[in-house]
C-alpha cells in the first residue's frame, strides 16, 4: 500500500513541469527526521533534506502531500450585488500540502515554475464554469491563504563543490496544520532554468500518543465518542459550577 | 525549559495556542452567561481565524456549549430563573422544528439558490429583531427614567393577546408568572427549530427575543430558560456531528469549556445586576453587529472567490 502511494506521489511530482526532457537521478536524499511524529506538542517542524547535485547546479526542494480532490463552492454575484456561494467545483489531483524552497541562485521565474504557480498545470477543476484556469488560480490563492501551499518555505544552502558535486542542505518549515499520510520530498538540480537531475524520497507523518488515541476514538467509535464528549462536558460544567458555588457560599 | 503553550488537535488537524483558546472561551462564555445565547455565531468565525476548519469549529463549539450551558443553567436554576415547563415545551417544539428544517433545507437546495434565500432571511430577521429590541428597550428605559415618554409603540397588538387567550390548553407557567396555551411555546419552539436547522446556528439569539416578545416572559427567566434549552439542543448536535461527520474535537471543546464555563459564571452575575431593558439593549447591539457583519460579507468582494464546503 505504502509502495503504491509512493508511486502515486512520484508520478504526481514528476507530472509537474520539468523543463528538459530527461533528467539524471541524484544520489539518495537524506531527510531528518526520517518520519514526522504528530504528538500533542506538535506545532509544525523543520525538516532537513540533504543531498548532492552536479557541480554548478542550483537546487529546488519540494514537499508534496498525497493528491486529493478538494470539493469547494465558487463565489459569485447574485442580482449583481450580493456575493454568494454558487456553483460546486471540485479540484482534483491537488496535493494536500505543498512546500517549495530554492537556493539563492534560482531565478524567480524558475522557482515559480516548480513552485505553487506551477501546480496550475496539473490541478484540474471540474465545474460547469468555462473559465477553469481562473478557478485554479483562485484555488492556489485559497490554499496559500490557508498556509497549506507555500513558496519560499525554507532555505537551501549550497556547500563548496567537491568531486564534481555540490552538497546541499535544505530546511523546510512544515506547517502545524498537517494530517497523517505519506509526503514526498523531491530535490531538483537546476541549470540554466532547466532540471538536469532529480532525486526523491518519502516521509511518513503519523499520530502518536494522545492524538492517536483521540483520532481512533473519533473515527473508530464515533457515537460513543460523541456521547462521552457530551458527558465529560456536562461533568466539566458541573465541577466548575460547584467550584463557584463553593466560593460564593453564604452569598444568598 | 519553557512550558509548551501550544497543543495539537487531531480532529481539527492543527495546533492552537492554549491561552488564546482559553481567552476566546472566556469572552464568549461571558456573553453566554449574560444573555443566555450560545455564542456560536461569534465563536465559530474566531476559531476559523485560528486555523480550525469551519465544520470542526462549529461542532466543537456545540460540544463546549454543553458544558457551559450546564454551568450556566445551574446557576440560573439556583437563582430561580429557569422555567422548566416552558423550556421542555420549547424543546419538544424545537426538535420537531429542527427535523422539519432539515427536510426543508433539502427541498430548498434542490430548487437552487437556497444559500441566497437563507442569507437574505437571516439578515432581514436579525435586522428586524435587533432594531425592534433596540428601540423598544430604549423606549421603556426612557419611560422608566420619567423622561419624554417617547410614545412607546404598542408592543404587540391586543389582537395578538386576544388570539393567544383564545387558544386551547391554557396552562400556568408559575416561574414566568404567565398563563398561556401549551401550543404557543410548541409552535415558537418549532419555528426557531426550523430556522436554526436551515441557518445552521444554535438559535439562542432568535429564541431569546421570541420568549421576550411572543411568549411575554420576564427577561431574567428568559435567559435561564434559554440556557436550559440550549443545553439539550447542543447535546443532540454534538452526538450527531460526532457520529456522522467526525467533526467534534473534544480537546478543543474542553479548552473552550474551561474558559467559557468560568466566563459564564461571571456573566450570570453581571446579568443579574443589569436591568431587563439594559440586557435587551445590549443583546440587540450584538444581534445588529452580527447582522451588519453578514451584510458586509454579502456586499464586499471576497479576497478569494472560493469557499470550503461546510464553511460559511
PDB file of N, CA, C and O in Angstrom, chain A residues 38-40 42-43 72-73 75 79 82-84 86 138-139 141 176-178 207 214 218-219 222-223 225-226 229-230 232-234 237-238 240-241 244-245 248, chain B residues 6-8 10-11 13-15 63 66-67 71 74 78 113 115-116 238 242-243 246 248 250-251 261 265 269 298-307 309:
ATOM      1  N   UNK A  38       3.338  13.157  14.968  1.00  0.00           N
ATOM      2  CA  UNK A  38       2.417  14.230  15.381  1.00  0.00           C
ATOM      3  C   UNK A  38       1.905  13.882  16.776  1.00  0.00           C
ATOM      4  O   UNK A  38       0.964  13.107  16.931  1.00  0.00           O
ATOM      5  N   UNK A  39       2.539  14.455  17.778  1.00  0.00           N
ATOM      6  CA  UNK A  39       2.073  14.226  19.152  1.00  0.00           C
ATOM      7  C   UNK A  39       1.341  15.478  19.637  1.00  0.00           C
ATOM      8  O   UNK A  39       1.134  16.424  18.868  1.00  0.00           O
ATOM      9  N   UNK A  40       0.965  15.494  20.900  1.00  0.00           N
ATOM     10  CA  UNK A  40       0.176  16.624  21.423  1.00  0.00           C
ATOM     11  C   UNK A  40       0.926  17.946  21.313  1.00  0.00           C
ATOM     12  O   UNK A  40       0.307  19.004  21.229  1.00  0.00           O
ATOM     13  N   UNK A  42       3.031  18.771  18.910  1.00  0.00           N
ATOM     14  CA  UNK A  42       3.421  19.111  17.541  1.00  0.00           C
ATOM     15  C   UNK A  42       2.874  20.488  17.169  1.00  0.00           C
ATOM     16  O   UNK A  42       1.690  20.777  17.332  1.00  0.00           O
ATOM     17  N   UNK A  43       3.798  21.343  16.691  1.00  0.00           N
ATOM     18  CA  UNK A  43       3.380  22.694  16.305  1.00  0.00           C
ATOM     19  C   UNK A  43       4.158  23.102  15.065  1.00  0.00           C
ATOM     20  O   UNK A  43       4.801  24.146  15.023  1.00  0.00           O
ATOM     21  N   UNK A  72     -15.292  22.300  -3.309  1.00  0.00           N
ATOM     22  CA  UNK A  72     -15.496  23.677  -2.841  1.00  0.00           C
ATOM     23  C   UNK A  72     -16.697  24.293  -3.553  1.00  0.00           C
ATOM     24  O   UNK A  72     -17.329  23.655  -4.391  1.00  0.00           O
ATOM     25  N   UNK A  73     -16.981  25.550  -3.187  1.00  0.00           N
ATOM     26  CA  UNK A  73     -18.036  26.283  -3.884  1.00  0.00           C
ATOM     27  C   UNK A  73     -17.465  27.579  -4.427  1.00  0.00           C
ATOM     28  O   UNK A  73     -16.694  28.254  -3.746  1.00  0.00           O
ATOM     29  N   UNK A  75     -17.674  31.398  -5.499  1.00  0.00           N
ATOM     30  CA  UNK A  75     -18.485  32.549  -5.088  1.00  0.00           C
ATOM     31  C   UNK A  75     -18.809  33.384  -6.311  1.00  0.00           C
ATOM     32  O   UNK A  75     -17.961  33.581  -7.180  1.00  0.00           O
ATOM     33  N   UNK A  79     -27.914  38.778  -8.474  1.00  0.00           N
ATOM     34  CA  UNK A  79     -28.572  40.049  -8.802  1.00  0.00           C
ATOM     35  C   UNK A  79     -27.570  41.198  -8.916  1.00  0.00           C
ATOM     36  O   UNK A  79     -27.902  42.348  -8.644  1.00  0.00           O
ATOM     37  N   UNK A  82     -24.933  40.939  -4.563  1.00  0.00           N
ATOM     38  CA  UNK A  82     -24.631  40.138  -3.373  1.00  0.00           C
ATOM     39  C   UNK A  82     -23.698  38.970  -3.691  1.00  0.00           C
ATOM     40  O   UNK A  82     -23.951  38.209  -4.624  1.00  0.00           O
ATOM     41  N   UNK A  83     -22.623  38.847  -2.907  1.00  0.00           N
ATOM     42  CA  UNK A  83     -21.680  37.747  -3.116  1.00  0.00           C
ATOM     43  C   UNK A  83     -22.160  36.506  -2.366  1.00  0.00           C
ATOM     44  O   UNK A  83     -22.310  36.533  -1.148  1.00  0.00           O
ATOM     45  N   UNK A  84     -22.396  35.436  -3.117  1.00  0.00           N
ATOM     46  CA  UNK A  84     -22.903  34.225  -2.501  1.00  0.00           C
ATOM     47  C   UNK A  84     -22.119  33.022  -3.006  1.00  0.00           C
ATOM     48  O   UNK A  84     -21.503  33.069  -4.060  1.00  0.00           O
ATOM     49  N   UNK A  86     -21.965  29.847  -4.991  1.00  0.00           N
ATOM     50  CA  UNK A  86     -22.806  29.426  -6.135  1.00  0.00           C
ATOM     51  C   UNK A  86     -22.507  27.982  -6.536  1.00  0.00           C
ATOM     52  O   UNK A  86     -22.805  27.065  -5.810  1.00  0.00           O
ATOM     53  N   UNK A 138      -7.620  30.780  -8.331  1.00  0.00           N
ATOM     54  CA  UNK A 138      -8.270  31.103  -7.054  1.00  0.00           C
ATOM     55  C   UNK A 138      -8.002  30.010  -6.018  1.00  0.00           C
ATOM     56  O   UNK A 138      -7.799  30.290  -4.843  1.00  0.00           O
ATOM     57  N   UNK A 139      -7.994  28.760  -6.498  1.00  0.00           N
ATOM     58  CA  UNK A 139      -7.741  27.640  -5.593  1.00  0.00           C
ATOM     59  C   UNK A 139      -6.342  27.752  -4.996  1.00  0.00           C
ATOM     60  O   UNK A 139      -6.150  27.556  -3.789  1.00  0.00           O
ATOM     61  N   UNK A 141      -4.666  30.435  -4.581  1.00  0.00           N
ATOM     62  CA  UNK A 141      -4.714  31.574  -3.642  1.00  0.00           C
ATOM     63  C   UNK A 141      -5.324  31.113  -2.306  1.00  0.00           C
ATOM     64  O   UNK A 141      -4.840  31.457  -1.229  1.00  0.00           O
ATOM     65  N   UNK A 176       1.974  23.594  10.919  1.00  0.00           N
ATOM     66  CA  UNK A 176       1.335  22.919  12.058  1.00  0.00           C
ATOM     67  C   UNK A 176       0.076  22.195  11.605  1.00  0.00           C
ATOM     68  O   UNK A 176      -0.357  21.238  12.215  1.00  0.00           O
ATOM     69  N   UNK A 177      -0.506  22.694  10.515  1.00  0.00           N
ATOM     70  CA  UNK A 177      -1.723  22.055  10.006  1.00  0.00           C
ATOM     71  C   UNK A 177      -1.320  20.892   9.112  1.00  0.00           C
ATOM     72  O   UNK A 177      -1.096  21.058   7.921  1.00  0.00           O
ATOM     73  N   UNK A 178      -1.173  19.737   9.712  1.00  0.00           N
ATOM     74  CA  UNK A 178      -0.666  18.584   8.979  1.00  0.00           C
ATOM     75  C   UNK A 178      -1.465  17.354   9.394  1.00  0.00           C
ATOM     76  O   UNK A 178      -1.733  17.152  10.575  1.00  0.00           O
ATOM     77  N   UNK A 207       0.094  10.015  13.681  1.00  0.00           N
ATOM     78  CA  UNK A 207      -0.280  10.412  15.039  1.00  0.00           C
ATOM     79  C   UNK A 207       0.401   9.500  16.046  1.00  0.00           C
ATOM     80  O   UNK A 207       0.453   8.277  15.827  1.00  0.00           O
ATOM     81  N   UNK A 214      -7.208   9.767  20.401  1.00  0.00           N
ATOM     82  CA  UNK A 214      -8.414  10.556  20.120  1.00  0.00           C
ATOM     83  C   UNK A 214      -8.921  10.311  18.703  1.00  0.00           C
ATOM     84  O   UNK A 214     -10.127  10.166  18.480  1.00  0.00           O
ATOM     85  N   UNK A 218     -12.539   8.975  17.699  1.00  0.00           N
ATOM     86  CA  UNK A 218     -13.448   9.815  16.901  1.00  0.00           C
ATOM     87  C   UNK A 218     -13.856   9.135  15.605  1.00  0.00           C
ATOM     88  O   UNK A 218     -14.977   9.307  15.137  1.00  0.00           O
ATOM     89  N   UNK A 219     -12.943   8.374  15.010  1.00  0.00           N
ATOM     90  CA  UNK A 219     -13.272   7.752  13.725  1.00  0.00           C
ATOM     91  C   UNK A 219     -13.710   6.296  13.872  1.00  0.00           C
ATOM     92  O   UNK A 219     -14.535   5.824  13.112  1.00  0.00           O
ATOM     93  N   UNK A 222     -17.364   6.403  16.756  1.00  0.00           N
ATOM     94  CA  UNK A 222     -17.838   7.776  16.650  1.00  0.00           C
ATOM     95  C   UNK A 222     -18.989   8.109  17.602  1.00  0.00           C
ATOM     96  O   UNK A 222     -18.971   9.157  18.254  1.00  0.00           O
ATOM     97  N   UNK A 223     -19.993   7.217  17.700  1.00  0.00           N
ATOM     98  CA  UNK A 223     -21.152   7.543  18.537  1.00  0.00           C
ATOM     99  C   UNK A 223     -20.748   7.574  20.006  1.00  0.00           C
ATOM    100  O   UNK A 223     -21.114   8.509  20.743  1.00  0.00           O
ATOM    101  N   UNK A 225     -17.861   8.175  21.164  1.00  0.00           N
ATOM    102  CA  UNK A 225     -17.041   9.374  21.322  1.00  0.00           C
ATOM    103  C   UNK A 225     -17.932  10.604  21.537  1.00  0.00           C
ATOM    104  O   UNK A 225     -17.684  11.422  22.424  1.00  0.00           O
ATOM    105  N   UNK A 226     -19.005  10.717  20.728  1.00  0.00           N
ATOM    106  CA  UNK A 226     -19.925  11.851  20.859  1.00  0.00           C
ATOM    107  C   UNK A 226     -20.607  11.863  22.216  1.00  0.00           C
ATOM    108  O   UNK A 226     -20.730  12.910  22.858  1.00  0.00           O
ATOM    109  N   UNK A 229     -18.056  12.720  24.870  1.00  0.00           N
ATOM    110  CA  UNK A 229     -17.716  14.147  24.787  1.00  0.00           C
ATOM    111  C   UNK A 229     -18.791  14.973  25.482  1.00  0.00           C
ATOM    112  O   UNK A 229     -18.489  15.935  26.208  1.00  0.00           O
ATOM    113  N   UNK A 230     -20.074  14.584  25.292  1.00  0.00           N
ATOM    114  CA  UNK A 230     -21.171  15.327  25.926  1.00  0.00           C
ATOM    115  C   UNK A 230     -21.139  15.128  27.440  1.00  0.00           C
ATOM    116  O   UNK A 230     -21.288  16.090  28.210  1.00  0.00           O
ATOM    117  N   UNK A 232     -18.638  14.277  29.405  1.00  0.00           N
ATOM    118  CA  UNK A 232     -17.496  14.949  30.040  1.00  0.00           C
ATOM    119  C   UNK A 232     -17.730  16.460  30.080  1.00  0.00           C
ATOM    120  O   UNK A 232     -17.395  17.127  31.063  1.00  0.00           O
ATOM    121  N   UNK A 233     -18.337  16.988  29.023  1.00  0.00           N
ATOM    122  CA  UNK A 233     -18.632  18.431  29.018  1.00  0.00           C
ATOM    123  C   UNK A 233     -19.600  18.771  30.140  1.00  0.00           C
ATOM    124  O   UNK A 233     -19.427  19.775  30.847  1.00  0.00           O
ATOM    125  N   UNK A 234     -20.638  17.929  30.333  1.00  0.00           N
ATOM    126  CA  UNK A 234     -21.616  18.183  31.402  1.00  0.00           C
ATOM    127  C   UNK A 234     -20.909  18.124  32.762  1.00  0.00           C
ATOM    128  O   UNK A 234     -21.085  19.014  33.614  1.00  0.00           O
ATOM    129  N   UNK A 237     -18.883  21.154  33.307  1.00  0.00           N
ATOM    130  CA  UNK A 237     -19.745  22.279  33.674  1.00  0.00           C
ATOM    131  C   UNK A 237     -20.176  22.182  35.132  1.00  0.00           C
ATOM    132  O   UNK A 237     -20.189  23.186  35.856  1.00  0.00           O
ATOM    133  N   UNK A 238     -20.509  20.941  35.578  1.00  0.00           N
ATOM    134  CA  UNK A 238     -20.937  20.736  36.975  1.00  0.00           C
ATOM    135  C   UNK A 238     -19.805  21.078  37.943  1.00  0.00           C
ATOM    136  O   UNK A 238     -20.026  21.760  38.951  1.00  0.00           O
ATOM    137  N   UNK A 240     -17.200  23.015  37.492  1.00  0.00           N
ATOM    138  CA  UNK A 240     -16.911  24.460  37.544  1.00  0.00           C
ATOM    139  C   UNK A 240     -18.006  25.192  38.307  1.00  0.00           C
ATOM    140  O   UNK A 240     -17.743  26.065  39.130  1.00  0.00           O
ATOM    141  N   UNK A 241     -19.253  24.772  38.080  1.00  0.00           N
ATOM    142  CA  UNK A 241     -20.365  25.401  38.781  1.00  0.00           C
ATOM    143  C   UNK A 241     -20.237  25.168  40.291  1.00  0.00           C
ATOM    144  O   UNK A 241     -20.515  26.043  41.111  1.00  0.00           O
ATOM    145  N   UNK A 244     -17.631  27.382  41.834  1.00  0.00           N
ATOM    146  CA  UNK A 244     -18.122  28.740  42.012  1.00  0.00           C
ATOM    147  C   UNK A 244     -19.130  28.818  43.149  1.00  0.00           C
ATOM    148  O   UNK A 244     -19.191  29.782  43.883  1.00  0.00           O
ATOM    149  N   UNK A 245     -19.926  27.754  43.267  1.00  0.00           N
ATOM    150  CA  UNK A 245     -20.898  27.728  44.360  1.00  0.00           C
ATOM    151  C   UNK A 245     -20.153  27.760  45.688  1.00  0.00           C
ATOM    152  O   UNK A 245     -20.508  28.501  46.594  1.00  0.00           O
ATOM    153  N   UNK A 248     -18.866  31.053  46.583  1.00  0.00           N
ATOM    154  CA  UNK A 248     -19.913  32.050  46.877  1.00  0.00           C
ATOM    155  C   UNK A 248     -20.777  31.616  48.059  1.00  0.00           C
ATOM    156  O   UNK A 248     -21.826  32.199  48.311  1.00  0.00           O
TER     157      UNK A 248
ATOM    158  N   UNK B   6       1.350  25.474  23.127  1.00  0.00           N
ATOM    159  CA  UNK B   6       0.515  25.035  22.008  1.00  0.00           C
ATOM    160  C   UNK B   6       0.139  23.570  22.191  1.00  0.00           C
ATOM    161  O   UNK B   6       0.813  22.832  22.904  1.00  0.00           O
ATOM    162  N   UNK B   7      -0.947  23.218  21.552  1.00  0.00           N
ATOM    163  CA  UNK B   7      -1.446  21.848  21.659  1.00  0.00           C
ATOM    164  C   UNK B   7      -1.952  21.431  20.280  1.00  0.00           C
ATOM    165  O   UNK B   7      -2.668  22.192  19.620  1.00  0.00           O
ATOM    166  N   UNK B   8      -1.566  20.230  19.851  1.00  0.00           N
ATOM    167  CA  UNK B   8      -2.042  19.747  18.550  1.00  0.00           C
ATOM    168  C   UNK B   8      -3.403  19.070  18.720  1.00  0.00           C
ATOM    169  O   UNK B   8      -3.596  18.255  19.619  1.00  0.00           O
ATOM    170  N   UNK B  10      -6.019  16.651  17.012  1.00  0.00           N
ATOM    171  CA  UNK B  10      -6.042  15.697  15.895  1.00  0.00           C
ATOM    172  C   UNK B  10      -7.270  15.794  14.991  1.00  0.00           C
ATOM    173  O   UNK B  10      -7.172  15.524  13.798  1.00  0.00           O
ATOM    174  N   UNK B  11      -8.421  16.166  15.535  1.00  0.00           N
ATOM    175  CA  UNK B  11      -9.614  16.223  14.678  1.00  0.00           C
ATOM    176  C   UNK B  11      -9.585  17.497  13.846  1.00  0.00           C
ATOM    177  O   UNK B  11      -9.905  17.501  12.662  1.00  0.00           O
ATOM    178  N   UNK B  13      -6.892  18.938  13.115  1.00  0.00           N
ATOM    179  CA  UNK B  13      -5.725  18.791  12.244  1.00  0.00           C
ATOM    180  C   UNK B  13      -4.786  19.981  12.291  1.00  0.00           C
ATOM    181  O   UNK B  13      -4.097  20.276  11.322  1.00  0.00           O
ATOM    182  N   UNK B  14      -4.753  20.669  13.413  1.00  0.00           N
ATOM    183  CA  UNK B  14      -3.880  21.847  13.538  1.00  0.00           C
ATOM    184  C   UNK B  14      -3.528  22.032  15.006  1.00  0.00           C
ATOM    185  O   UNK B  14      -4.180  21.462  15.887  1.00  0.00           O
ATOM    186  N   UNK B  15      -2.486  22.827  15.254  1.00  0.00           N
ATOM    187  CA  UNK B  15      -2.184  23.117  16.653  1.00  0.00           C
ATOM    188  C   UNK B  15      -2.699  24.516  16.985  1.00  0.00           C
ATOM    189  O   UNK B  15      -2.824  25.370  16.110  1.00  0.00           O
ATOM    190  N   UNK B  63     -20.127  21.218  21.375  1.00  0.00           N
ATOM    191  CA  UNK B  63     -19.698  20.363  22.488  1.00  0.00           C
ATOM    192  C   UNK B  63     -19.357  21.200  23.716  1.00  0.00           C
ATOM    193  O   UNK B  63     -19.747  20.876  24.834  1.00  0.00           O
ATOM    194  N   UNK B  66     -22.352  22.552  25.594  1.00  0.00           N
ATOM    195  CA  UNK B  66     -22.971  21.578  26.506  1.00  0.00           C
ATOM    196  C   UNK B  66     -22.478  21.840  27.929  1.00  0.00           C
ATOM    197  O   UNK B  66     -23.268  21.943  28.880  1.00  0.00           O
ATOM    198  N   UNK B  67     -21.159  21.984  28.076  1.00  0.00           N
ATOM    199  CA  UNK B  67     -20.586  22.220  29.398  1.00  0.00           C
ATOM    200  C   UNK B  67     -20.928  23.602  29.934  1.00  0.00           C
ATOM    201  O   UNK B  67     -21.352  23.755  31.080  1.00  0.00           O
ATOM    202  N   UNK B  71     -23.248  24.617  33.310  1.00  0.00           N
ATOM    203  CA  UNK B  71     -22.824  25.516  34.382  1.00  0.00           C
ATOM    204  C   UNK B  71     -23.756  26.721  34.487  1.00  0.00           C
ATOM    205  O   UNK B  71     -24.195  27.098  35.575  1.00  0.00           O
ATOM    206  N   UNK B  74     -27.297  25.767  35.799  1.00  0.00           N
ATOM    207  CA  UNK B  74     -27.298  25.500  37.238  1.00  0.00           C
ATOM    208  C   UNK B  74     -27.354  26.785  38.046  1.00  0.00           C
ATOM    209  O   UNK B  74     -28.131  26.909  39.000  1.00  0.00           O
ATOM    210  N   UNK B  78     -30.441  27.990  40.459  1.00  0.00           N
ATOM    211  CA  UNK B  78     -30.330  28.405  41.866  1.00  0.00           C
ATOM    212  C   UNK B  78     -30.938  29.780  42.080  1.00  0.00           C
ATOM    213  O   UNK B  78     -31.506  30.077  43.110  1.00  0.00           O
ATOM    214  N   UNK B 113     -30.371  28.121  -5.356  1.00  0.00           N
ATOM    215  CA  UNK B 113     -30.370  29.433  -4.699  1.00  0.00           C
ATOM    216  C   UNK B 113     -30.797  29.373  -3.236  1.00  0.00           C
ATOM    217  O   UNK B 113     -31.266  30.356  -2.683  1.00  0.00           O
ATOM    218  N   UNK B 115     -28.864  29.048  -0.662  1.00  0.00           N
ATOM    219  CA  UNK B 115     -27.949  29.879   0.123  1.00  0.00           C
ATOM    220  C   UNK B 115     -28.396  31.333   0.116  1.00  0.00           C
ATOM    221  O   UNK B 115     -28.320  32.027   1.117  1.00  0.00           O
ATOM    222  N   UNK B 116     -28.873  31.747  -1.057  1.00  0.00           N
ATOM    223  CA  UNK B 116     -29.315  33.128  -1.187  1.00  0.00           C
ATOM    224  C   UNK B 116     -30.517  33.396  -0.286  1.00  0.00           C
ATOM    225  O   UNK B 116     -30.534  34.365   0.487  1.00  0.00           O
ATOM    226  N   UNK B 238     -23.936  17.625  19.278  1.00  0.00           N
ATOM    227  CA  UNK B 238     -22.611  17.022  19.497  1.00  0.00           C
ATOM    228  C   UNK B 238     -22.616  15.554  19.083  1.00  0.00           C
ATOM    229  O   UNK B 238     -21.729  15.100  18.346  1.00  0.00           O
ATOM    230  N   UNK B 242     -20.603  14.136  15.885  1.00  0.00           N
ATOM    231  CA  UNK B 242     -19.509  13.195  16.150  1.00  0.00           C
ATOM    232  C   UNK B 242     -19.734  11.893  15.389  1.00  0.00           C
ATOM    233  O   UNK B 242     -18.814  11.346  14.789  1.00  0.00           O
ATOM    234  N   UNK B 243     -20.980  11.422  15.392  1.00  0.00           N
ATOM    235  CA  UNK B 243     -21.209  10.105  14.795  1.00  0.00           C
ATOM    236  C   UNK B 243     -21.303  10.170  13.277  1.00  0.00           C
ATOM    237  O   UNK B 243     -20.919   9.219  12.604  1.00  0.00           O
ATOM    238  N   UNK B 246     -17.777  13.254  12.123  1.00  0.00           N
ATOM    239  CA  UNK B 246     -16.467  13.193  12.788  1.00  0.00           C
ATOM    240  C   UNK B 246     -15.837  14.576  12.911  1.00  0.00           C
ATOM    241  O   UNK B 246     -14.653  14.757  12.615  1.00  0.00           O
ATOM    242  N   UNK B 248     -16.227  16.668  15.758  1.00  0.00           N
ATOM    243  CA  UNK B 248     -16.129  17.183  17.133  1.00  0.00           C
ATOM    244  C   UNK B 248     -14.698  16.987  17.637  1.00  0.00           C
ATOM    245  O   UNK B 248     -14.227  15.858  17.733  1.00  0.00           O
ATOM    246  N   UNK B 250     -12.786  17.068  20.717  1.00  0.00           N
ATOM    247  CA  UNK B 250     -13.091  17.066  22.137  1.00  0.00           C
ATOM    248  C   UNK B 250     -12.081  17.892  22.944  1.00  0.00           C
ATOM    249  O   UNK B 250     -12.449  18.588  23.894  1.00  0.00           O
ATOM    250  N   UNK B 251     -10.809  17.823  22.561  1.00  0.00           N
ATOM    251  CA  UNK B 251      -9.789  18.574  23.306  1.00  0.00           C
ATOM    252  C   UNK B 251     -10.011  20.077  23.137  1.00  0.00           C
ATOM    253  O   UNK B 251      -9.947  20.850  24.105  1.00  0.00           O
ATOM    254  N   UNK B 261     -16.949  28.233  30.729  1.00  0.00           N
ATOM    255  CA  UNK B 261     -17.756  27.948  31.920  1.00  0.00           C
ATOM    256  C   UNK B 261     -17.446  28.982  33.005  1.00  0.00           C
ATOM    257  O   UNK B 261     -18.350  29.444  33.712  1.00  0.00           O
ATOM    258  N   UNK B 265     -20.099  31.950  34.430  1.00  0.00           N
ATOM    259  CA  UNK B 265     -20.414  32.197  35.837  1.00  0.00           C
ATOM    260  C   UNK B 265     -20.381  33.700  36.135  1.00  0.00           C
ATOM    261  O   UNK B 265     -21.288  34.239  36.764  1.00  0.00           O
ATOM    262  N   UNK B 269     -23.691  36.533  36.853  1.00  0.00           N
ATOM    263  CA  UNK B 269     -23.711  37.519  37.956  1.00  0.00           C
ATOM    264  C   UNK B 269     -23.836  38.945  37.417  1.00  0.00           C
ATOM    265  O   UNK B 269     -24.546  39.768  37.981  1.00  0.00           O
ATOM    266  N   UNK B 298     -21.859  39.960   2.377  1.00  0.00           N
ATOM    267  CA  UNK B 298     -22.650  39.758   1.162  1.00  0.00           C
ATOM    268  C   UNK B 298     -22.308  40.806   0.108  1.00  0.00           C
ATOM    269  O   UNK B 298     -22.369  40.545  -1.085  1.00  0.00           O
ATOM    270  N   UNK B 299     -21.935  42.005   0.580  1.00  0.00           N
ATOM    271  CA  UNK B 299     -21.756  43.115  -0.358  1.00  0.00           C
ATOM    272  C   UNK B 299     -20.318  43.284  -0.823  1.00  0.00           C
ATOM    273  O   UNK B 299     -20.072  43.697  -1.951  1.00  0.00           O
ATOM    274  N   UNK B 300     -19.338  42.987   0.066  1.00  0.00           N
ATOM    275  CA  UNK B 300     -17.938  43.238  -0.290  1.00  0.00           C
ATOM    276  C   UNK B 300     -17.385  42.081  -1.105  1.00  0.00           C
ATOM    277  O   UNK B 300     -17.712  40.916  -0.855  1.00  0.00           O
ATOM    278  N   UNK B 301     -16.516  42.405  -2.064  1.00  0.00           N
ATOM    279  CA  UNK B 301     -15.921  41.343  -2.881  1.00  0.00           C
ATOM    280  C   UNK B 301     -14.967  40.525  -2.015  1.00  0.00           C
ATOM    281  O   UNK B 301     -14.053  41.061  -1.390  1.00  0.00           O
ATOM    282  N   UNK B 302     -15.167  39.207  -1.957  1.00  0.00           N
ATOM    283  CA  UNK B 302     -14.280  38.392  -1.120  1.00  0.00           C
ATOM    284  C   UNK B 302     -12.854  38.354  -1.695  1.00  0.00           C
ATOM    285  O   UNK B 302     -12.681  38.521  -2.905  1.00  0.00           O
ATOM    286  N   UNK B 303     -11.864  38.132  -0.832  1.00  0.00           N
ATOM    287  CA  UNK B 303     -10.472  38.049  -1.285  1.00  0.00           C
ATOM    288  C   UNK B 303     -10.264  36.859  -2.197  1.00  0.00           C
ATOM    289  O   UNK B 303      -9.551  36.928  -3.178  1.00  0.00           O
ATOM    290  N   UNK B 304     -10.866  35.736  -1.824  1.00  0.00           N
ATOM    291  CA  UNK B 304     -10.745  34.525  -2.626  1.00  0.00           C
ATOM    292  C   UNK B 304     -12.152  34.124  -3.034  1.00  0.00           C
ATOM    293  O   UNK B 304     -13.047  34.106  -2.196  1.00  0.00           O
ATOM    294  N   UNK B 305     -12.324  33.818  -4.324  1.00  0.00           N
ATOM    295  CA  UNK B 305     -13.684  33.547  -4.803  1.00  0.00           C
ATOM    296  C   UNK B 305     -14.061  32.067  -4.675  1.00  0.00           C
ATOM    297  O   UNK B 305     -14.714  31.497  -5.533  1.00  0.00           O
ATOM    298  N   UNK B 306     -13.600  31.455  -3.595  1.00  0.00           N
ATOM    299  CA  UNK B 306     -13.940  30.055  -3.329  1.00  0.00           C
ATOM    300  C   UNK B 306     -14.264  29.908  -1.855  1.00  0.00           C
ATOM    301  O   UNK B 306     -13.755  30.662  -1.026  1.00  0.00           O
ATOM    302  N   UNK B 307     -15.101  28.919  -1.537  1.00  0.00           N
ATOM    303  CA  UNK B 307     -15.397  28.646  -0.136  1.00  0.00           C
ATOM    304  C   UNK B 307     -15.343  27.144   0.059  1.00  0.00           C
ATOM    305  O   UNK B 307     -15.783  26.383  -0.806  1.00  0.00           O
ATOM    306  N   UNK B 309     -16.578  23.706   1.307  1.00  0.00           N
ATOM    307  CA  UNK B 309     -17.947  23.245   1.563  1.00  0.00           C
ATOM    308  C   UNK B 309     -18.081  22.903   3.036  1.00  0.00           C
ATOM    309  O   UNK B 309     -17.213  22.268   3.625  1.00  0.00           O
TER     310      UNK B 309
END
